[in-house]
Short mmCIF file of C-alpha atoms in Angstrom, two decimals:
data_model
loop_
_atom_site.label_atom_id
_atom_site.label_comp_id
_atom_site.label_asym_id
_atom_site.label_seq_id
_atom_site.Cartn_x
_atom_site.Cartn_y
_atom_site.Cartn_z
CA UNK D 1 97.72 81.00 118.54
CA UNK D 2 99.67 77.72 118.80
CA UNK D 3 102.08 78.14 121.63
CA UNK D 4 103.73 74.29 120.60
CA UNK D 5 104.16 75.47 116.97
CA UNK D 6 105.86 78.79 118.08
CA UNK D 7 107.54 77.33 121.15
CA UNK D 8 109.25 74.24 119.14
CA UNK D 9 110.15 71.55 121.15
CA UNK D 10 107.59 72.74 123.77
CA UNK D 11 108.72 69.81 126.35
CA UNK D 12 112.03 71.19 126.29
CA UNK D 13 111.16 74.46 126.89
CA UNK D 14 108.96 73.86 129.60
CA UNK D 15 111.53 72.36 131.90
CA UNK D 16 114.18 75.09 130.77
CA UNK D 17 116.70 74.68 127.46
CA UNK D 18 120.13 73.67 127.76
CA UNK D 19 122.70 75.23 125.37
CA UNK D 20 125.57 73.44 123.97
CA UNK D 21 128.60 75.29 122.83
CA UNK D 22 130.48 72.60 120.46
CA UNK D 23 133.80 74.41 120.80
CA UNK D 24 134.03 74.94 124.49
CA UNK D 25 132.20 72.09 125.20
CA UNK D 26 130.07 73.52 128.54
CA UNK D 27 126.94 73.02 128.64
CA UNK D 28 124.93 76.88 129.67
CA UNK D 29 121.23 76.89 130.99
CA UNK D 30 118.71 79.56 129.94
CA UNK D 31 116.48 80.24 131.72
CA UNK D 32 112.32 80.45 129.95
CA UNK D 33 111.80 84.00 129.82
CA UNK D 34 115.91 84.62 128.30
CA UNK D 35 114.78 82.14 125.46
CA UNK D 36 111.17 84.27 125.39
CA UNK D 37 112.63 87.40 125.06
CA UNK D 38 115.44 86.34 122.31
CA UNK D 39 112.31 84.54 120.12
CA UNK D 40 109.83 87.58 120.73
CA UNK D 41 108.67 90.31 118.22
CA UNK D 42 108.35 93.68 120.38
CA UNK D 43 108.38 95.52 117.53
CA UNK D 44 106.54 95.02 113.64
CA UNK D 45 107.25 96.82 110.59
CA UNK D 46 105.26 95.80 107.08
CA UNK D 47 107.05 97.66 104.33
CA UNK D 48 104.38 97.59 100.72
CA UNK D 49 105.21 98.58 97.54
CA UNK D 50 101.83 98.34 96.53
CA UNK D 51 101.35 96.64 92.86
CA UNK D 52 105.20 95.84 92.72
CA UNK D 53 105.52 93.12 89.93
CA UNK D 54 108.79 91.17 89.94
CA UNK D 55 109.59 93.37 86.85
CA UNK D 56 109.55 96.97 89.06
CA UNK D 57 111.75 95.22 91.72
CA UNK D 58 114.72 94.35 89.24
CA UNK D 59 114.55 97.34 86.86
CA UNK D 60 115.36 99.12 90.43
CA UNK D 61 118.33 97.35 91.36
CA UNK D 62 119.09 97.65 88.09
CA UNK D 63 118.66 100.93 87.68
CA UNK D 64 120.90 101.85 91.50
CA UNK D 65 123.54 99.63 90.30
CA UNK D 66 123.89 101.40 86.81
CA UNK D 67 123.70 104.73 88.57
CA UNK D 68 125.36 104.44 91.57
CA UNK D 69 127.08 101.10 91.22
CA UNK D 70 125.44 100.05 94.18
CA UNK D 71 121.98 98.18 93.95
CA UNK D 72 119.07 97.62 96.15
CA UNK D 73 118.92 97.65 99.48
CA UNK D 74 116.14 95.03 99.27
CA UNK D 75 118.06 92.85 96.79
CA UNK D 76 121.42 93.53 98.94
CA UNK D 77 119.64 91.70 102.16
CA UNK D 78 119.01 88.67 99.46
CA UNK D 79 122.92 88.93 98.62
CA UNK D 80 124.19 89.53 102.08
CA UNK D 81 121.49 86.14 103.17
CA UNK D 82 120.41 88.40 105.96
CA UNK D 83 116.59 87.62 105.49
CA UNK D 84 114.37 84.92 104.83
CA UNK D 85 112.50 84.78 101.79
CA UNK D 86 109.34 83.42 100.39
CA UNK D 87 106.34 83.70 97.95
CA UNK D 88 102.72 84.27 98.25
CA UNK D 89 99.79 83.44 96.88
CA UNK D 90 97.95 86.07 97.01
CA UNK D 91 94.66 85.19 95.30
CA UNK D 92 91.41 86.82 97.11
CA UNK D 93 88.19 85.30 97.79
CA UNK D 94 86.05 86.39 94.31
CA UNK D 95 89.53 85.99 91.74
CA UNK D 96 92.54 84.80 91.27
CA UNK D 97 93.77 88.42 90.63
CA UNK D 98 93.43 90.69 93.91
CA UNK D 99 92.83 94.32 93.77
CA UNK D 100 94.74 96.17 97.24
CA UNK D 101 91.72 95.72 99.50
CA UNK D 102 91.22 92.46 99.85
CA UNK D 103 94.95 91.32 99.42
CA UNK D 104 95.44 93.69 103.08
CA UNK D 105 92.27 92.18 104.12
CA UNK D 106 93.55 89.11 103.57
CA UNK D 107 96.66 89.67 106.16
CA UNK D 108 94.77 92.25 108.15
CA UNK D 109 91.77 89.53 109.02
CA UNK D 110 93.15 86.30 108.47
CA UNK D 111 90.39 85.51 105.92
CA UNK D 112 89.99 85.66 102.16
CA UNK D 113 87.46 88.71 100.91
CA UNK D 114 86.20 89.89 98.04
CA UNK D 115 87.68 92.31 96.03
CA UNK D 116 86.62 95.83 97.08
CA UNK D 117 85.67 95.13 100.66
CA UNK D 118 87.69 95.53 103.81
CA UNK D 119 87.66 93.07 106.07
CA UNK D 120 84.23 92.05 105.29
CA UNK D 121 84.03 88.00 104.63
CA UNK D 122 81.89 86.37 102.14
CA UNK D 123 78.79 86.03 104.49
CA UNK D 124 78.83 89.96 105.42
CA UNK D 125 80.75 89.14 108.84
CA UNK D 126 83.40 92.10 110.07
CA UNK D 127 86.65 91.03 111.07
CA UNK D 128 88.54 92.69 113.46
CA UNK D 129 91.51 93.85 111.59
CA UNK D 130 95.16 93.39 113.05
CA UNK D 131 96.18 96.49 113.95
CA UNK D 132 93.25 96.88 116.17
CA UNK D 133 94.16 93.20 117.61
CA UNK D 134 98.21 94.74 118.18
CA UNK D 135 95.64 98.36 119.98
CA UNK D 136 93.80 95.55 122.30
CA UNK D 137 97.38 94.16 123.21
CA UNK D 138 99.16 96.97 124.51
CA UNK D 139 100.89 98.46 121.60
CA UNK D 140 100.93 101.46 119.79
CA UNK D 141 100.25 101.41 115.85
CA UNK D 142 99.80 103.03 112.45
CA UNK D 143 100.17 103.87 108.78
CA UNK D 144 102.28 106.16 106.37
CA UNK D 145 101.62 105.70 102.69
CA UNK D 146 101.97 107.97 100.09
CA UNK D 147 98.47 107.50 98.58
CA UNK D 148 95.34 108.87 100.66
CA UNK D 149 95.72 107.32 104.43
CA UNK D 150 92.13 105.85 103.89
CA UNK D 151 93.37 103.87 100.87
CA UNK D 152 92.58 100.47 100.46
CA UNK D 153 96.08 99.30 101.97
CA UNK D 154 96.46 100.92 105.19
CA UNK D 155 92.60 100.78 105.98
CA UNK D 156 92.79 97.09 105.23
CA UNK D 157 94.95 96.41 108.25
CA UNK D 158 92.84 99.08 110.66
CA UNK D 159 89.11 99.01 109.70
CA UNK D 160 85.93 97.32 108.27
CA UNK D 161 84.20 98.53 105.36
CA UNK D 162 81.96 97.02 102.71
CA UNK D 163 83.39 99.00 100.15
CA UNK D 164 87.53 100.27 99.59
CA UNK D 165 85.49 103.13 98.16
CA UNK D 166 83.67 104.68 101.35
CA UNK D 167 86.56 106.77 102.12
CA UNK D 168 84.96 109.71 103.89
CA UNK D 169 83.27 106.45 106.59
CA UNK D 170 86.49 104.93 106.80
CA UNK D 171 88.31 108.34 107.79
CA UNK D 172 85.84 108.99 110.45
CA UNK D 173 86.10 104.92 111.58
CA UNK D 174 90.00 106.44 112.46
CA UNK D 175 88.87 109.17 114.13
CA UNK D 176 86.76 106.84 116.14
CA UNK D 177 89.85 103.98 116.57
CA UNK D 178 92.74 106.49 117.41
CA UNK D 179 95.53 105.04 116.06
CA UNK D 180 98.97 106.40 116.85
CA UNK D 181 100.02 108.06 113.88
CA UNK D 182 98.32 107.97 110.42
CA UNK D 183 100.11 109.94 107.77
CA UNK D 184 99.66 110.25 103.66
CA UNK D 185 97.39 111.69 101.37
CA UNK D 186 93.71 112.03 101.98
CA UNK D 187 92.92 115.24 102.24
CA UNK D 188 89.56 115.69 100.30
CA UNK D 189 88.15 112.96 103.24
CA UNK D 190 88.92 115.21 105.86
CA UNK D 191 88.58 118.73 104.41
CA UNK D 192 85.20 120.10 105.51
CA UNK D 193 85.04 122.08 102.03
CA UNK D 194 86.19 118.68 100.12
CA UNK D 195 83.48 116.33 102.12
CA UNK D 196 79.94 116.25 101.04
CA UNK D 197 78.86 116.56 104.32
CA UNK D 198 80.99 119.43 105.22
CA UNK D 199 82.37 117.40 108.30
CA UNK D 200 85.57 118.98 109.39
CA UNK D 201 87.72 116.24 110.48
CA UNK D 202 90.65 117.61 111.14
CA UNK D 203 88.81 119.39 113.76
CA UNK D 204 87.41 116.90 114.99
CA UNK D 205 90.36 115.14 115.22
CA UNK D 206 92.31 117.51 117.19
CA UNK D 207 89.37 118.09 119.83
CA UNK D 208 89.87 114.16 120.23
CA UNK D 209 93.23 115.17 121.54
CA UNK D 210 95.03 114.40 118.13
CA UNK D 211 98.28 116.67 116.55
CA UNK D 212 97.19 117.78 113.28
CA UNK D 213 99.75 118.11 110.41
CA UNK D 214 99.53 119.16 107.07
CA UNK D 215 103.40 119.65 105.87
CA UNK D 216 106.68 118.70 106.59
CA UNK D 217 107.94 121.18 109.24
CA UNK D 218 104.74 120.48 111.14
CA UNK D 219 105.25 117.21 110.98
CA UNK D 220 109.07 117.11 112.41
CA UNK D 221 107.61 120.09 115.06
CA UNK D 222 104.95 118.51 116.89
CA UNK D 223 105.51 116.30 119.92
CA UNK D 224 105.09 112.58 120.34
CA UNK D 225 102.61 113.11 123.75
CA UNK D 226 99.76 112.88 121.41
CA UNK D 227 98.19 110.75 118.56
CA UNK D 228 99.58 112.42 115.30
CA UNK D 229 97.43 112.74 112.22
CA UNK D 230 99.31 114.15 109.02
CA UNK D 231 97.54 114.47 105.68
CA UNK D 232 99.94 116.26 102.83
CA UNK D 233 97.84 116.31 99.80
CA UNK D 234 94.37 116.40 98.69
CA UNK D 235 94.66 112.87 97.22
CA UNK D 236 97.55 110.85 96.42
CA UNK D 237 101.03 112.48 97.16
CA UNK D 238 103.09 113.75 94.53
CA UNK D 239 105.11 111.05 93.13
CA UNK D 240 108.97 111.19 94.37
CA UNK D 241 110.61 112.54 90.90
CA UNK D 242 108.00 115.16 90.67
CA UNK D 243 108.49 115.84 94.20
CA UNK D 244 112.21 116.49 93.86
CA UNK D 245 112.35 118.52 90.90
CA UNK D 246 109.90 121.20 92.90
CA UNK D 247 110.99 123.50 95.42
CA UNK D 248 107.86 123.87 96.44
CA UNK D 249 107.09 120.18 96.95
CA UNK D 250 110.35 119.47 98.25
CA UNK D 251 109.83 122.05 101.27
CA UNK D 252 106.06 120.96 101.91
CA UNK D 253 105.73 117.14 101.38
CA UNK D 254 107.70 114.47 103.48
CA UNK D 255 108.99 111.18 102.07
CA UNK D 256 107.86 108.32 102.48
CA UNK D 257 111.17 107.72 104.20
CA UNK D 258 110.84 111.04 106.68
CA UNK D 259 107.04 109.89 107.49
CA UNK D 260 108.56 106.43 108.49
CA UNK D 261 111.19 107.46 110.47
CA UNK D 262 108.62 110.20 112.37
CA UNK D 263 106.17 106.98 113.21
CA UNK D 264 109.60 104.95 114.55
CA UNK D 265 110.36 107.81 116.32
CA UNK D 266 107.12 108.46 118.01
CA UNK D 267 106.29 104.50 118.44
CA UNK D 268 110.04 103.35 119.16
CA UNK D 269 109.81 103.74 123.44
CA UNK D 270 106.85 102.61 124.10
CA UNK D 271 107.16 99.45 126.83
CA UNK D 272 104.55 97.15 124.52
CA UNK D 273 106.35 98.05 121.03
CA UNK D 274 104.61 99.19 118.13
CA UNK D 275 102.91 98.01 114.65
CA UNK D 276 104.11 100.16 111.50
CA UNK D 277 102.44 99.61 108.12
CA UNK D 278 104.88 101.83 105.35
CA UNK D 279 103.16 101.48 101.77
CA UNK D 280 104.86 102.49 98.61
CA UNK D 281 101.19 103.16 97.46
CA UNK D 282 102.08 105.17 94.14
CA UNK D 283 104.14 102.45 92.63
CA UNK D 284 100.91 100.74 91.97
CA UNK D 285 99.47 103.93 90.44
CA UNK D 286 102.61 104.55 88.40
CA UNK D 287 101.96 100.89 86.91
CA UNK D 288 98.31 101.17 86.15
CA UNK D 289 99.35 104.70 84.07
CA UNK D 290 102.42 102.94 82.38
CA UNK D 291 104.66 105.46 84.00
CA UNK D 292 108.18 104.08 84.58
CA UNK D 293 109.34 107.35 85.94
CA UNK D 294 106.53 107.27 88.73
CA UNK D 295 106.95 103.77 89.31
CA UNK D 296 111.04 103.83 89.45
CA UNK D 297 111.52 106.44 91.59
CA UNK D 298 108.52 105.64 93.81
CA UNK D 299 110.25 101.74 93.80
CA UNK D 300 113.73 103.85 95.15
CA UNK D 301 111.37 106.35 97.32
CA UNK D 302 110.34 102.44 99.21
CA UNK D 303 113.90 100.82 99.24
CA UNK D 304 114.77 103.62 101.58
CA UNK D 305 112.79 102.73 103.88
CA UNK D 306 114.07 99.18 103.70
CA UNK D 307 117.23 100.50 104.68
CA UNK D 308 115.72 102.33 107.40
CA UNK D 309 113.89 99.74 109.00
CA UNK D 310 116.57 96.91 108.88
CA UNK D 311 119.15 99.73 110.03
CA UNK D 312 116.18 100.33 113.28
CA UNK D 313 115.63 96.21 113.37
CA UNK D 314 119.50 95.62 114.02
CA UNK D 315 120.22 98.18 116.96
CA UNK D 316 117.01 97.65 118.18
CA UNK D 317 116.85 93.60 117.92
CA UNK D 318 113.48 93.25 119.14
CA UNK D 319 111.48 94.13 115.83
CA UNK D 320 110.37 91.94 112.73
CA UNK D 321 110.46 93.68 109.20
CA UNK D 322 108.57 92.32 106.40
CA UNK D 323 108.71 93.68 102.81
CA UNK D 324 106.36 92.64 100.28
CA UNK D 325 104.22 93.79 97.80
CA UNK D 326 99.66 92.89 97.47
CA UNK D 327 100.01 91.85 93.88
CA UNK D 328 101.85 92.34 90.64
CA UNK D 329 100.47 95.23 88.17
CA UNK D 330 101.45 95.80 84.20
CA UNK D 331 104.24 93.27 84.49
CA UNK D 332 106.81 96.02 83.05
CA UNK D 333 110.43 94.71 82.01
CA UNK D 334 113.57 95.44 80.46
CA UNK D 335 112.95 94.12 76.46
CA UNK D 336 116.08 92.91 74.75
CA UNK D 337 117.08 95.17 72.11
CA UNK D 338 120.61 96.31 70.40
CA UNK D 339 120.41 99.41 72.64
CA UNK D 340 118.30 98.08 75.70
CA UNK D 341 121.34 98.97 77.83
CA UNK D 342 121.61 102.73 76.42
CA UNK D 343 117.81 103.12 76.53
CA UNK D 344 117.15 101.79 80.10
CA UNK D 345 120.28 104.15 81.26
CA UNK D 346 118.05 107.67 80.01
CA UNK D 347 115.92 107.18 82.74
CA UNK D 348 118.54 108.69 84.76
CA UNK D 349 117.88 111.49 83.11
CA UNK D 350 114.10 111.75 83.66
CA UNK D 351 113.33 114.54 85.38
CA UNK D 352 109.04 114.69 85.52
CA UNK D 353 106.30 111.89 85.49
CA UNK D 354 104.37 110.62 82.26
CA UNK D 355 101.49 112.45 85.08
CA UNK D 356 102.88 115.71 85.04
CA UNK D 357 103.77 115.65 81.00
CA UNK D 358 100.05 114.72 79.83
CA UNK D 359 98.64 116.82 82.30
CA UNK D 360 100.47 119.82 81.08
CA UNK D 361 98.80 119.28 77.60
CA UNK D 362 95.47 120.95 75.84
CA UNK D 363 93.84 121.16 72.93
CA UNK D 364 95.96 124.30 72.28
CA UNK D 365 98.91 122.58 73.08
CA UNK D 366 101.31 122.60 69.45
CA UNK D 367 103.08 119.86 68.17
CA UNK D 368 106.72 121.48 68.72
CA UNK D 369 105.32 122.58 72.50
CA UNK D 370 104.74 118.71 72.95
CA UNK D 371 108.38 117.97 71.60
CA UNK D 372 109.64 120.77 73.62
CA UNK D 373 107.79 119.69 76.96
CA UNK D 374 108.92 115.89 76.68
CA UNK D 375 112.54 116.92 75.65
CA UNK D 376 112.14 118.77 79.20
CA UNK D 377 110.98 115.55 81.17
CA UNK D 378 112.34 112.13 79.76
CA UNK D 379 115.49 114.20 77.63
CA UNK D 380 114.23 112.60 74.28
CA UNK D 381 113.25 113.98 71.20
CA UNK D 382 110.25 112.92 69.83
CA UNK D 383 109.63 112.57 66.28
CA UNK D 384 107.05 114.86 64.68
CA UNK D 385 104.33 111.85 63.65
CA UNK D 386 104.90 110.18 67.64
CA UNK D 387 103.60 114.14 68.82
CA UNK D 388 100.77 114.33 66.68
CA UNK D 389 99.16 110.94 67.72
CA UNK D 390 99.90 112.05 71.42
CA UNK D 391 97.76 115.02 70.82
CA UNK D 392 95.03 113.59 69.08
CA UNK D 393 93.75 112.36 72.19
CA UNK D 394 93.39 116.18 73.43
CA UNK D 395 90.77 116.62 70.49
CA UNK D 396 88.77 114.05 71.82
CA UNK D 397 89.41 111.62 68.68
CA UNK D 398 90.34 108.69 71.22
CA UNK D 399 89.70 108.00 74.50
CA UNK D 400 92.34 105.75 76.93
CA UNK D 401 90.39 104.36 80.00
CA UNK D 402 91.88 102.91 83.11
CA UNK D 403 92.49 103.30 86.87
CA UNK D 404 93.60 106.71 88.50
CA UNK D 405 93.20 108.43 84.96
CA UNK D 406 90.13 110.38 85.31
CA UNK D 407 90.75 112.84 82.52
CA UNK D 408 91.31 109.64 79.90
CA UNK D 409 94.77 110.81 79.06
CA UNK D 410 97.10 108.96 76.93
CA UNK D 411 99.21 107.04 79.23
CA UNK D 412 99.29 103.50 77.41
CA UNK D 413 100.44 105.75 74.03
CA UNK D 414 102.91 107.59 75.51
CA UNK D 415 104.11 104.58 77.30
CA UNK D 416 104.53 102.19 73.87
CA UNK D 417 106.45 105.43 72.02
CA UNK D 418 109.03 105.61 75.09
CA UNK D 419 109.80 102.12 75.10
CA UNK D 420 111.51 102.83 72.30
CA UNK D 421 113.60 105.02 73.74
CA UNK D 422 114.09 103.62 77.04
CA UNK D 423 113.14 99.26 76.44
CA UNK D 424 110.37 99.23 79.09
CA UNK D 425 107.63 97.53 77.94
CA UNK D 426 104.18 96.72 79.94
CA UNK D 427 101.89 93.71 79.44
CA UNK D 428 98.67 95.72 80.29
CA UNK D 429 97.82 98.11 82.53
CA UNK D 430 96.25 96.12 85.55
CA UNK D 431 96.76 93.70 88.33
CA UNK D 432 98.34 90.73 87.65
CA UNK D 433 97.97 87.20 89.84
CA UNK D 434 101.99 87.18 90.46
CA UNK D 435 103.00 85.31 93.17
CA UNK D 436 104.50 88.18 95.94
CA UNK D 437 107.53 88.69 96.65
CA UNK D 438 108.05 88.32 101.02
CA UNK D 439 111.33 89.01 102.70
CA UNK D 440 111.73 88.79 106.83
CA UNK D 441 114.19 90.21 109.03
CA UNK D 442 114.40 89.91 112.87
CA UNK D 443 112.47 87.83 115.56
CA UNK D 444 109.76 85.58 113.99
CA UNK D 445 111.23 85.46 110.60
CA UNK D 446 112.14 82.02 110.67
CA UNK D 447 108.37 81.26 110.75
CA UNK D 448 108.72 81.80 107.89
CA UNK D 449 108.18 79.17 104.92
CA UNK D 450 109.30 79.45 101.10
CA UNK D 451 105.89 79.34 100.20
CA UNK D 452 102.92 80.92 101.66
CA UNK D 453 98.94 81.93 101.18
CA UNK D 454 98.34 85.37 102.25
CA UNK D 455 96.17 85.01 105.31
CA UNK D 456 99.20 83.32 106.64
CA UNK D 457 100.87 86.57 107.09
CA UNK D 458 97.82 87.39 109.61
CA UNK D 459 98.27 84.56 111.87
CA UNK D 460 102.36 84.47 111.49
CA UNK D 461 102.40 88.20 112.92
CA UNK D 462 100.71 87.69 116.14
CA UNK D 463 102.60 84.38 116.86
CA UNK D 464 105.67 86.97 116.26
CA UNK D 465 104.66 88.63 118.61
CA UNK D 466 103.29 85.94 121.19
CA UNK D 467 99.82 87.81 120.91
CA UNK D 468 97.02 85.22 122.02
CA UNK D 469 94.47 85.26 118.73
CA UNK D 470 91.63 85.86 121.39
CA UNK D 471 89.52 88.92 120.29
#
């Protein structure tokens, strides 16, 4: 680290600062460690809504205002000039467009990778990731996310791997690390009867002197004494609407606002301060399926926890927040249109996931069940002709490819016959090579410049923090 780039005016500081007060005209000495202390990040919290295009950000301010007449919180710090913002390139080493590993590679190591490694430069050398770098300092650190904890995101800023894919490795790499808390998904990489070589992680992780959680009320019960790992869901969590319109869901599986607050709480008194990594992770699934109810309410399910971090960040004033997203994905918008208003305003109505409608459709599934089931969800009726092209997919007449959609259901259909009904439209349904969006609150945000490339997150972070970059 660069002490004379952090320390500005190093000469000055060296010999102690004086402080002039214009209106009272008396000149006040602080002392070194006063002006250390008021420049120092104790405290980090990275906020991700993974695969968040520009697009997803304003259809949810939008979307609060309309409802609630009250928008974002993220777009309310822009308003209210309480952060400072930027953009970032966040091209990694092998394309212009990043998938999730490498772009959180490229601020976990420093370095550009190739897409689907971790960590892992272009020559086949490991770099130590950050959060292990924040471990070797003194502080405590961790994940929450709502896709599986050994996800490309948060195991870009904790671990080395070859391949985002090795899953099962990387879970056992954590086991191995012990990192503070690490909640999410994930739980066909522990699960000795999900793992193909019957491992039983979760054992092992709680003979390693780890809490193991696997639902809500376990999650608020157990103590803060020891490491905490909590894994909800065999995969991906539920996404936040179909979360809230189950019972069942609702009593079992945290938000990702309730897992962030349980890591502050457990990380928030510790004498060296803490690292926090929060990742919106299913925003970027909602966009690869085209599914604006996923991705909304996902978007909504992360802007809580902006709220909750900056709310932490100003009693606490010793911790940086930083929201951003890894990369755009599907580009989805608001299309002009006679009714765009009208339309965009139904989704207020949704009450399910495009996930949960195709995935409650068979080949024996009628053409007035179809009608009936999305009347249910998005509270639009669907023309006769719209339901029989939906279901022509379930006789295996077409076939729709792309990420997350194992079963080849119609996403990209259903998605083009609700835009119009609600004017969302979608460019594709991949990453795109948007510039991100990056917003800092607290000490070290002035660092800060309008434009950035994405390993200068890395190296910004630890001169936050005034942690020497000797590993």
């Amino acid at each position: 680290m660069d002490r004379r780039k952090f320390f500005k005016n190093g000469s000055l500081f060296a010999i102690g600062a004086t402080i002039l007060n214009p209106f009272e005209g008396n000149a006040k000495e602080l002392d070194f460690d006063t002006l250390k202390k008021n420049t120092k990040a104790k405290n980090i919290i990275v906020i991700v809504s993974d695969g968040m295009s520009i697009g997803t950000l304003n259809m949810a301010d939008i979307y609060l205002n309309r409802k609630t007449g009250k928008g974002s919180n993220w777009i309310q710090l822009y308003k209210d000039n309480k952060v400072t913002r930027g953009l970032m390139d966040m091209a990694s080493a092998s394309s212009i467009v990043t998938d999730s590993a490498a772009a959180s590679s490229s601020w976990g190591s420093g370095f550009r990778v190739k897409n689907g490694s971790l960590n892992v430069g272009v020559n086949g050398e490991d770099y130590l990731p950050i959060w292990q770098k924040f471990k070797k300092a003194g502080k405590m650190a961790g994940c929450v996310t709502t896709v599986p904890i050994t996800h490309a995101t948060p195991a870009g800023f904790c671990v080395a791997s070859k391949s985002r894919n090795s899953q099962d490795s990387i879970a056992e790499m954590y086991l191995d690390l012990k990192f503070d808390i690490m909640m999410g998904g994930g739980n066909n990489y522990f699960s000795s009867e999900s793992r193909k070589d019957k491992r039983d992680l979760y054992q092992e992780f709680s003979n390693n002197g780890f809490s193991v959680v696997k639902n809500k009320s376990e999650m608020f019960a157990c103590g803060n004494s020891k490491p905490i790992l909590g894994v909800f869901y065999n995969d991906g969590l539920p996404y936040s609407k179909d979360r809230e319109s189950s019972k069942e869901l609702t009593g079992t599986i945290p938000t990702l606002a309730e897992m962030a607050q349980r890591a502050i709480d457990k990380m928030k008194n510790h004498p060296n301060g803490f690292v926090l990594q929060v990742e919106a992770g299913k925003v970027d699934w909602a966009a690869h399926g085209n599914d604006i109810t996923g991705l909304l309410y996902d978007q909504v399910a992360h802007d809580e926890v902006v709220k909750l971090a900056i709310d932490f960040a100003e009693k606490d004033k010793n911790t940086l927040v930083i929201i951003t997203t890894d990369h755009g994905n599907a580009n989805p918008g608001i299309i002009y249109g006679r009714d765009a208003d009208a339309n965009f305003d139904s989704i207020q109505n949704y009450k399910q996931t495009n996930e949960w409608i195709l995935n409650g459709i068979g080949q024996e599934t009628t053409v007035s069940q179809l009608i009936d089931r999305i009347e249910y969800a998005n509270k639009t009726i669907l023309k006769q002709d719209e339901a029989k092209e939906i279901l022509n997919f379930y006789s295996n007449i077409k076939l729709e490819e792309g990420l997350y959609n194992p079963r080849h259901l119609p996403f990209k259909l259903l998605a083009d016959i609700q835009k119009k009904y609600n004017s969302v439209g979608w460019i594709s349904m991949d990453h795109s090579a948007d510039y991100s969006e990056l917003a800092m609150y607290g000490p070290g945000s002035d660092l800060l410049k309008p434009f950035i490339k994405n390993t200068d997150l890395h190296y910004l972070m630890l001169e936050a923090a005034e942690v020497e970059n000797k590993f």
